[in-house]
Amino acid sequence: MQPRRLRQPIVVVLGHVDAGKTSLLDRIRGTAVQVREAGGITQHIGASFIPADTLRAICGPLLTQFRFDVTVPGLLFIDTPGHEAFSNLRIRGGSAADIAVLVVDATKGLEPQSHESLEILRSRKVPFLIALNKVDLLSGWTPHPGSPLLESIKSQPKVIVDRLDEAIYRVVGQLSQIGFRSEAFYRVRDFTKEVAIVPVSARTGEGVPELLAILVGLAQQFMRRRLEVAEGPGRGIVIEVKEEPGLGYTANAILIDGELRVGDEVALGTRSGAKVTRIRALLMPKPLDEMRDPRDRFTPVESVSAAAGVKILAPGLEDVVPGTPMYVVAPGRAEELMNAISSEVRSAIRESERMGVVVKTDALGSLEAIVSMMERRGIPIRIADIGPVTKRDVIEASVVREKDKYLGVVLGFNVRPLPEAQEEADARGVRIILDKVIYSLVEGYERWVQEEKAAEAAQAFSRLTPPAKLRILPGFVFRRSDPAIFGVEVLAGRLRSHVQLMDQDGRDVGEVLQIQSTGSPVPEAKAGEQVAISVRGPTVGRQIKEGDVLYTSPGSEEARTLMTRYKGALSEADLAVLDEIVRIKRSKNPLYAI
Ligand code: GDP
């Protein structure tokens, strides 16, 4: 039997913001473009194809060293790095990405989004290697662009090699904590069991040939079956729906299996299910040097074979949802395929009466990614759906808000609220949080909850009686009673108006009506300040005398709240005064603030 044709592995690049994903992809493409004589690079829609000959030219001596040849037709790199693009490359239970490069900043180690990426790679069962980027920033590193990485490492002084090892072992340690074994690629014994770490520099290009060689090696050794092209109709994923000038709505798709031809009927996913349409044209990017007019960016082709990134022109693409599957319809199979697609769309959508947040996204992949991220973080979801934020979403959130203000919000990823939804949100005081990065949308929501809680705590705190200790200044009694007005010095804490005062024995003195500083009323006076206060209740000379020490007199419950919930908000001096107050109070009432 003839061996089946292997298609090129689809490679995605992931990593924390600023780890260097874009720079590394640019460097990989740039390195490949330079070897023109070997074929350079072919631009696809949303992807760049590095053919086998180019890989051979870049990796040459390494292939001899690692003892393998390039048997895949090349590598297809998805042009957009990151979680968002990766999410849309979804297929049920897995990913259309065959292999991933997780970019980690060597000077920082794993960062929060590296962890998120690892979670999603693990859940989608995508093998990956680590590009330990920015090795040129290890202090003292001397770049040797163009020479093999191992030689470059060998020629560095020992202290630099140690520094590199430190950076590597930091990542090895971090990965082992979450259950991944890893090693520098030159020390890996078994690539099926250990994640390879490849030191690279997107800036100098060092490590790029090694990175490419290992990607090819991993794919050829461990993914053969997956890369065998199945006979029969094409299958792919819509990654973007885009209106193009002069063309109308088009769908950018990644073909992952079989063939796609002009005239084929394809089944595609929409928010309400699925539809079948007929391909009018297939478009590939025109090579840069043939592009005379910026409007004339595409070359029509009759067919494409997997794997490929291609632009599809067909009627009725406007409501197709990115992240949904695309199947070429074989005779008699339309209904079956449409059912499969709509059940996939439905399985990602959540509709419930739970107390939870409302989530709207632009694509099926981002919806799944956000839902799973929120589930991992224990954030309940009431509605999760595709499309703009509607008035109904806001109403649902406001129903939740009445019971739980922290869950009564709408989160929108890459979508806008409809004007009437925004009006409704303003009228009902419902918060709509929007973002274009999955991670920061979820973080943004969590931050908002924290800020709301902190603001509420601050407000509740401001309603409590702050502890204060004061002394009546001799010679500054302005009025003896009704109300008594006299000068005090705040010895410790903060004195606020409308609080109750007591004397050193815990006897009630009265309520502070007003505090005045140099003739004007002030809301409070701090330790060290001398102010005049008016107090309803006492008569100076009877209940209180000049020189007396007084305290604020919080209620039992108030004092307990201060000591438990707001301990962190009080200074040492405040706490010391509170302690004195509690001691005085307990001498009269042993259960005070218990
Ligand atoms: P992304 O957010 O992961 O796509 O990161 P970028 O590619 O935008 O890079 C973030 C910053 O790091 C930019 O300022 C880059 O110039 C810088 N950078 C990326 N790779 C390297 C590298 O290998 N060495 C150095 N020194 N800087 C780098």
XYZ file of C-alpha atoms and ligand atoms in Angstrom:
622
model
C 0.000 0.000 0.000
C 1.209 3.455 -0.882
C 2.127 5.430 2.266
C -0.316 8.258 2.748
C 0.737 11.799 2.037
C 1.814 13.728 5.126
C 0.596 17.250 5.489
C 2.552 20.027 7.147
C 2.079 20.379 10.924
C 0.142 23.459 12.045
C 2.221 25.383 14.566
C 0.954 28.023 16.995
C 2.899 30.388 19.193
C 1.645 31.150 22.693
C 2.966 32.941 25.767
C 2.627 35.780 28.214
C 2.295 39.321 26.899
C 5.733 40.758 26.043
C 7.458 37.358 26.207
C 8.368 37.979 22.550
C 5.793 35.924 20.604
C 5.469 38.446 17.777
C 9.208 39.082 17.605
C 9.988 35.378 17.518
C 7.445 34.706 14.764
C 8.859 37.624 12.789
C 12.366 36.298 13.288
C 11.357 32.794 12.170
C 9.640 34.185 9.055
C 12.539 36.531 8.397
C 15.069 33.710 8.681
C 13.016 31.654 6.218
C 12.516 34.514 3.756
C 16.291 34.922 3.519
C 16.823 31.455 2.051
C 15.109 32.379 -1.207
C 17.063 29.938 -3.287
C 15.448 27.140 -1.260
C 11.948 28.515 -1.708
C 11.822 30.977 1.182
C 8.355 31.228 2.557
C 4.815 31.047 1.137
C 2.207 33.337 2.533
C -1.185 31.773 3.270
C -4.276 33.470 4.656
C -3.557 33.869 8.365
C -0.530 31.592 8.187
C 3.004 31.360 6.821
C 4.283 28.202 5.206
C 7.955 27.278 5.485
C 8.588 24.513 2.941
C 10.824 21.499 3.584
C 13.681 22.791 1.417
C 13.822 26.046 3.335
C 13.852 24.112 6.603
C 16.691 21.947 5.270
C 18.645 25.057 4.322
C 18.150 26.636 7.754
C 18.683 23.525 9.864
C 21.202 21.739 7.606
C 24.050 20.654 9.924
C 21.618 20.119 12.801
C 19.735 17.516 10.779
C 22.949 15.582 10.289
C 23.682 15.917 13.977
C 20.180 14.824 15.031
C 20.177 12.167 12.245
C 16.912 12.835 10.486
C 15.652 14.361 7.271
C 12.655 16.594 6.772
C 9.872 14.292 5.563
C 6.908 16.593 6.232
C 6.251 19.068 3.430
C 7.107 21.949 5.766
C 5.718 23.829 8.763
C 2.588 25.988 8.675
C 2.882 28.741 11.290
C -0.331 30.499 12.321
C 0.474 34.198 11.924
C -1.418 35.494 14.955
C 0.227 34.427 18.181
C -1.583 34.029 21.471
C -4.402 32.455 23.340
C -7.152 34.182 21.336
C -6.105 32.815 17.953
C -5.291 29.437 19.438
C -8.759 29.199 20.976
C -10.431 29.486 17.619
C -8.371 26.650 16.187
C -10.642 24.334 18.088
C -11.863 20.924 17.145
C -14.019 18.844 19.426
C -11.903 17.704 22.376
C -8.688 18.910 20.783
C -7.055 21.490 18.618
C -6.305 21.957 14.958
C -2.878 23.074 16.088
C -0.588 20.084 15.915
C 2.189 21.560 17.959
C 2.789 24.714 19.972
C 5.699 26.936 20.854
C 5.287 28.398 24.327
C 7.433 31.510 24.506
C 8.827 32.210 27.973
C 10.939 35.243 28.829
C 14.237 33.851 30.132
C 14.623 36.800 32.471
C 11.203 36.250 34.044
C 10.366 32.542 33.947
C 6.746 31.372 33.775
C 4.248 34.210 34.106
C 0.463 34.099 34.661
C -0.421 33.768 30.977
C 2.230 31.072 30.523
C 0.262 29.099 33.092
C -2.997 29.787 31.288
C -1.397 28.667 28.025
C -0.121 25.488 29.665
C -3.597 24.747 31.013
C -5.162 25.116 27.596
C -2.405 23.103 25.873
C -2.890 20.366 28.417
C -6.661 20.331 28.108
C -6.479 20.276 24.304
C -3.654 17.699 24.389
C -1.337 19.712 22.173
C 2.373 18.840 22.417
C 4.649 21.839 22.821
C 8.167 22.996 23.367
C 9.379 25.996 25.316
C 11.200 28.786 23.504
C 13.199 30.354 26.313
C 13.434 33.759 24.692
C 15.638 36.816 25.235
C 18.783 34.866 26.160
C 20.695 37.837 24.727
C 19.545 39.737 27.830
C 21.370 37.406 30.219
C 23.976 39.842 31.435
C 27.315 39.223 29.790
C 25.916 37.112 26.928
C 27.932 37.576 23.737
C 25.754 36.994 20.694
C 26.947 34.676 17.939
C 24.209 35.025 15.358
C 24.539 32.474 12.609
C 26.443 29.901 14.590
C 24.786 26.876 16.190
C 23.396 27.532 19.622
C 25.433 24.833 21.343
C 28.631 26.354 19.992
C 27.505 29.794 21.042
C 26.785 28.465 24.539
C 30.168 26.724 24.677
C 31.991 29.914 23.738
C 30.389 31.915 26.584
C 32.322 32.211 29.870
C 31.296 29.709 32.534
C 29.452 32.313 34.607
C 27.173 33.035 31.611
C 26.548 29.346 30.994
C 25.605 29.093 34.674
C 23.257 32.038 34.264
C 21.579 30.330 31.331
C 21.288 27.121 33.340
C 19.711 29.081 36.175
C 17.108 30.458 33.773
C 16.484 26.973 32.387
C 16.194 25.326 35.786
C 13.864 27.986 37.058
C 11.456 26.999 34.255
C 12.129 23.273 34.804
C 11.204 23.752 38.473
C 8.090 25.787 37.702
C 6.931 23.239 35.135
C 7.521 20.309 37.460
C 5.265 21.933 40.045
C 2.396 21.627 37.615
C 3.243 18.142 36.486
C 5.402 18.638 33.372
C 8.881 17.166 33.113
C 11.227 19.308 31.051
C 14.890 19.786 30.160
C 17.151 21.848 27.913
C 16.738 20.265 24.472
C 20.376 19.112 24.410
C 19.827 17.166 27.609
C 16.435 15.623 26.752
C 16.592 11.815 26.631
C 13.009 11.048 25.689
C 11.075 13.683 23.781
C 7.773 11.902 24.514
C 8.253 12.337 28.246
C 10.143 15.598 28.589
C 9.240 19.023 27.278
C 12.206 20.449 25.355
C 13.398 23.900 26.370
C 15.135 25.739 23.529
C 17.069 28.876 24.477
C 16.483 31.470 21.751
C 16.785 35.133 21.026
C 14.255 36.727 18.734
C 16.614 39.686 18.618
C 19.788 37.908 17.433
C 18.170 34.857 15.832
C 20.207 32.494 17.959
C 18.398 29.215 18.591
C 15.918 29.634 15.713
C 17.417 26.778 13.602
C 17.366 24.502 16.667
C 13.765 25.468 17.390
C 12.696 24.623 13.838
C 14.662 21.356 13.787
C 13.049 20.200 17.030
C 9.566 21.126 15.812
C 10.118 19.057 12.671
C 11.648 16.179 14.628
C 8.809 16.065 17.166
C 6.153 16.219 14.486
C 7.733 13.504 12.371
C 8.416 11.161 15.228
C 5.312 11.477 17.305
C 2.556 12.822 15.076
C 2.835 10.787 11.895
C -0.641 9.320 12.165
C -2.172 12.680 12.824
C -0.426 14.227 9.833
C -1.525 11.568 7.345
C -3.973 13.222 4.987
C -7.290 11.387 4.927
C -8.875 10.600 1.595
C -12.072 12.440 0.939
C -13.716 15.757 1.446
C -11.993 18.632 3.124
C -12.434 19.615 6.740
C -11.310 22.770 8.436
C -12.074 25.609 10.792
C -13.280 29.122 10.145
C -10.948 31.418 12.034
C -12.243 34.806 10.959
C -15.192 36.300 9.093
C -14.237 39.523 7.390
C -15.848 42.025 5.083
C -13.390 42.817 2.267
C -13.730 45.858 0.013
C -15.189 44.762 -3.290
C -15.695 41.164 -2.139
C -18.307 41.370 0.619
C -18.215 38.889 3.476
C -15.425 36.327 3.276
C -14.362 33.537 5.632
C -10.723 32.912 6.465
C -10.314 29.234 7.132
C -7.618 26.733 7.980
C -8.022 23.533 6.009
C -6.768 20.705 8.218
C -7.655 17.675 6.144
C -8.466 16.753 2.543
C -9.101 19.182 -0.286
C -11.222 22.235 -0.907
C -12.333 23.215 -4.440
C -14.212 26.045 -6.047
C -17.809 24.836 -6.512
C -17.718 22.626 -3.390
C -20.639 22.810 -1.038
C -19.503 23.495 2.522
C -21.372 23.262 5.813
C -20.596 26.126 8.212
C -21.630 27.101 11.738
C -23.844 30.062 12.641
C -25.157 31.287 15.977
C -28.482 29.594 15.291
C -27.091 26.338 13.969
C -25.511 25.619 10.606
C -25.887 26.381 6.931
C -24.672 25.042 3.618
C -23.274 27.312 0.943
C -21.341 26.881 -2.298
C -17.780 28.155 -2.708
C -17.548 30.821 -5.396
C -13.864 31.489 -5.130
C -10.824 30.494 -3.111
C -8.240 33.182 -2.525
C -4.603 33.118 -1.464
C -2.434 36.174 -0.760
C -0.613 37.525 -3.752
C 3.187 37.504 -3.332
C 4.323 40.937 -2.177
C 6.375 41.636 -5.319
C 3.366 40.973 -7.577
C 1.010 43.203 -5.645
C 0.697 46.343 -7.763
C -2.471 47.743 -6.283
C -3.249 47.455 -2.566
C -6.852 46.522 -3.465
C -5.603 43.623 -5.499
C -4.255 41.540 -2.664
C -5.448 38.056 -3.532
C -4.825 35.419 -6.176
C -7.734 33.143 -7.023
C -6.952 29.417 -6.944
C -9.030 26.447 -8.091
C -8.287 24.257 -5.090
C -6.180 23.947 -1.960
C -4.925 20.891 -0.062
C -4.440 20.506 3.657
C -2.904 22.078 5.540
C -3.606 25.546 4.228
C -4.915 28.933 5.222
C -7.371 30.176 2.591
C -9.982 32.874 2.081
C -13.404 31.625 1.013
C -15.866 33.618 -1.028
C -19.444 32.318 -0.897
C -22.981 33.629 -0.397
C -24.299 33.972 3.151
C -21.069 34.136 5.113
C -22.082 37.168 7.185
C -23.459 35.192 10.140
C -20.836 32.438 10.196
C -19.207 32.187 13.622
C -15.415 32.018 13.849
C -14.127 28.946 15.645
C -16.759 26.688 14.096
C -15.963 23.677 11.905
C -16.216 23.677 8.138
C -16.944 20.477 6.212
C -17.056 19.900 2.488
C -20.464 18.306 1.928
C -20.319 14.879 0.303
C -23.527 13.874 -1.498
C -26.313 13.011 0.925
C -24.417 14.102 4.040
C -25.550 17.715 4.388
C -28.016 17.092 7.196
C -25.652 14.948 9.244
C -22.868 17.539 8.988
C -25.182 20.426 9.828
C -26.399 18.550 12.902
C -22.839 17.876 14.004
C -21.936 21.545 13.641
C -24.989 22.900 15.420
C -24.591 20.496 18.318
C -21.015 21.736 18.656
C -22.179 25.359 18.710
C -24.902 24.511 21.237
C -22.515 22.644 23.529
C -20.509 25.815 24.154
C -23.527 28.000 24.904
C -24.787 28.286 28.497
C -28.301 29.367 29.408
C -29.415 29.039 32.990
C -31.263 30.678 35.851
C -28.172 30.474 38.067
C -26.761 33.398 39.966
C -23.809 34.056 37.686
C -22.260 36.468 35.212
C -23.326 37.018 31.604
C -20.584 36.416 29.018
C -20.718 37.392 25.341
C -17.960 36.716 22.824
C -17.307 37.014 19.107
C -16.345 33.412 18.440
C -16.906 29.857 19.553
C -13.261 29.364 20.539
C -13.067 32.415 22.761
C -16.394 31.469 24.344
C -15.084 28.029 25.287
C -11.790 29.437 26.504
C -13.460 32.057 28.714
C -16.035 29.631 30.102
C -13.333 27.132 31.022
C -11.108 29.826 32.532
C -14.008 31.080 34.648
C -14.962 27.581 35.721
C -11.382 26.960 36.836
C -11.533 30.124 38.896
C -14.915 29.266 40.387
C -16.823 32.158 38.785
C -20.414 31.018 38.139
C -21.993 31.709 34.742
C -25.643 32.411 34.019
C -25.434 33.006 30.275
C -22.525 32.415 27.884
C -23.262 33.125 24.254
C -21.953 34.447 20.968
C -22.852 37.881 19.662
C -23.057 41.515 20.760
C -24.241 42.509 24.242
C -28.031 42.892 24.020
C -30.666 44.560 26.161
C -31.729 41.120 27.355
C -28.196 40.361 28.586
C -28.274 43.538 30.647
C -31.710 42.715 32.070
C -30.522 39.230 33.037
C -27.469 40.727 34.734
C -29.627 43.199 36.612
C -31.842 40.353 37.895
C -28.696 38.713 39.262
C -27.461 42.034 40.630
C -30.479 42.328 42.907
C -29.352 39.174 44.714
C -25.579 39.360 44.236
C -24.075 42.624 43.057
C -20.712 41.025 42.271
C -22.203 38.581 39.791
C -24.655 40.996 38.178
C -22.322 42.079 35.351
C -21.916 41.511 31.631
C -18.505 40.528 30.252
C -17.892 41.103 26.548
C -14.945 39.690 24.644
C -14.271 41.326 21.275
C -17.909 42.453 21.059
C -19.713 45.751 21.486
C -22.884 46.457 23.389
C -25.843 47.384 21.168
C -26.867 51.015 21.789
C -30.088 50.002 23.564
C -28.084 47.582 25.736
C -25.772 50.390 26.822
C -28.779 52.618 27.628
C -30.340 49.845 29.676
C -27.057 49.268 31.504
C -26.749 52.971 32.328
C -30.339 53.088 33.538
C -30.042 49.974 35.695
C -26.492 50.580 36.899
C -25.265 47.327 35.381
C -21.559 47.175 34.688
C -20.405 46.009 31.223
C -16.741 44.979 31.152
C -15.168 44.747 27.670
C -11.752 43.449 26.607
C -9.866 42.014 23.657
C -7.595 39.724 25.643
C -9.246 36.700 27.264
C -6.958 36.706 30.233
C -7.344 40.391 30.980
C -11.141 40.224 30.606
C -11.337 37.639 33.381
C -8.704 39.480 35.418
C -10.529 42.748 34.807
C -13.692 41.240 36.237
C -11.860 39.904 39.292
C -10.182 43.259 39.826
C -13.546 45.015 39.608
C -14.983 42.686 42.287
C -12.028 43.407 44.549
C -12.297 47.154 44.035
C -16.034 47.105 44.729
C -15.485 45.100 47.884
C -12.682 47.400 48.998
C -14.804 50.492 48.339
C -17.661 48.989 50.308
C -15.372 48.056 53.143
C -13.971 51.585 53.172
C -17.485 52.984 53.331
C -18.517 50.641 56.110
C -15.304 51.489 57.937
C -15.967 55.189 57.631
C -19.297 54.689 59.384
C -17.628 53.119 62.423
C -16.402 55.170 65.380
C -12.634 55.493 65.080
C -10.829 55.070 68.402
C -9.553 58.331 69.888
C -8.123 59.551 73.185
C -8.225 63.248 74.100
C -7.539 65.632 76.920
C -9.562 68.661 77.882
C -7.218 71.638 77.701
C -7.225 73.622 80.962
C -8.216 77.248 80.468
C -10.094 76.620 77.229
C -13.634 76.126 78.369
C -15.805 78.404 76.224
C -19.190 77.246 77.461
C -20.075 74.948 80.371
C -23.182 73.183 78.994
C -26.006 72.848 76.445
C -23.780 72.123 74.619
C -20.469 72.285 76.451
C -17.763 73.845 74.275
C -14.103 73.426 75.176
C -10.628 72.931 73.734
C -9.094 69.468 73.510
C -5.876 67.928 72.334
C -6.202 64.641 70.469
C -3.641 62.425 72.199
C -4.042 59.423 69.878
C -6.320 58.138 67.123
C -8.854 60.244 65.261
C -11.739 62.225 66.615
C -14.775 62.587 64.394
C -17.995 64.511 64.951
C -21.171 62.624 65.907
C -19.374 60.052 68.015
C -20.021 59.270 71.673
C -17.434 60.092 74.342
C -16.769 58.441 77.708
C -14.471 59.249 80.631
C -11.584 57.162 81.959
C -13.946 55.076 84.048
C -16.215 54.252 81.146
C -19.015 56.668 82.130
C -20.938 58.223 79.235
C -20.053 61.847 78.620
C -22.141 62.747 75.553
C -22.063 63.194 71.782
C -19.569 65.336 69.892
C -21.686 67.755 67.850
C -19.003 69.708 66.049
C -15.251 70.011 65.819
C -13.712 73.406 65.050
C -10.199 74.226 64.085
C -9.198 77.908 64.084
C -12.828 78.939 63.982
C -14.088 76.675 61.148
C -15.833 73.325 61.429
C -13.743 70.298 60.374
C -14.918 66.691 59.955
C -12.183 65.211 62.111
C -9.048 65.884 64.123
C -5.968 63.690 64.229
C -3.470 62.837 66.937
C -1.471 65.915 67.959
C -4.103 68.453 66.859
C -5.727 70.940 69.221
C -9.329 71.781 68.414
C -12.492 73.088 70.030
C -15.421 70.673 70.325
C -19.046 71.054 71.264
C -20.514 68.176 73.254
C -24.178 67.556 74.031
C -24.772 66.150 77.530
C -22.172 67.084 80.090
C -21.622 70.161 82.168
C -17.989 71.111 82.663
C -17.262 71.061 86.375
C -19.739 68.245 87.009
C -19.388 65.194 84.732
C -16.102 66.413 83.294
C -13.297 68.700 84.432
C -10.501 70.606 82.756
C -7.511 68.303 82.240
C -9.677 65.138 82.060
C -8.809 62.396 79.601
C -11.723 61.231 77.439
C -12.167 58.408 74.935
C -14.498 57.711 72.074
C -17.098 55.175 73.071
C -17.872 52.699 70.282
C -20.704 50.204 70.791
C -19.796 46.614 71.565
C -20.566 45.404 68.029
C -18.657 48.316 66.463
C -15.563 47.616 68.518
C -15.694 43.945 67.651
C -15.974 44.766 63.922
C -13.023 47.149 64.215
C -10.908 44.517 65.911
C -11.766 41.705 63.533
C -12.540 43.011 60.043
C -10.631 46.284 59.994
C -7.607 45.505 62.082
C -5.418 46.025 59.007
C -6.890 49.477 58.405
C -5.892 50.717 61.851
C -2.434 51.995 62.784
C -0.517 50.648 65.778
C -1.401 53.774 67.742
C -5.098 53.401 66.831
C -5.008 49.777 67.958
C -3.364 50.724 71.230
C -6.162 53.247 71.949
C -8.772 50.680 70.953
C -7.180 48.305 73.435
C -7.468 50.881 76.224
C -11.090 51.529 75.311
C -11.914 47.829 75.352
C -10.212 47.402 78.738
C -12.234 50.259 80.254
C -15.458 48.965 78.712
C -14.862 45.403 79.897
C -14.322 46.568 83.472
C -18.001 47.511 83.408
C -19.292 44.906 80.934
C -17.163 41.738 80.644
C -18.954 40.746 77.446
C -18.063 43.991 75.590
C -16.794 43.327 72.041
C -16.603 39.576 72.606
P 4.600 39.595 22.594
O 3.695 40.481 23.387
O 4.814 38.279 23.295
O 4.199 39.410 21.155
O 6.051 40.286 22.643
P 6.797 41.168 21.539
O 7.286 40.322 20.442
O 5.938 42.335 21.204
O 8.059 41.605 22.384
C 7.943 42.359 23.570
C 9.195 43.193 23.786
O 10.311 42.347 23.999
C 9.545 44.054 22.581
O 10.034 45.270 23.071
C 10.640 43.265 21.884
O 11.520 44.093 21.181
C 11.332 42.603 23.051
N 11.954 41.322 22.666
C 11.341 40.276 22.091
N 12.211 39.260 21.904
C 13.401 39.683 22.369
C 14.718 39.085 22.469
O 14.974 37.949 22.085
N 15.698 39.837 23.028
C 15.468 41.102 23.482
N 16.484 41.758 24.026
N 14.255 41.684 23.412
C 13.244 40.994 22.862
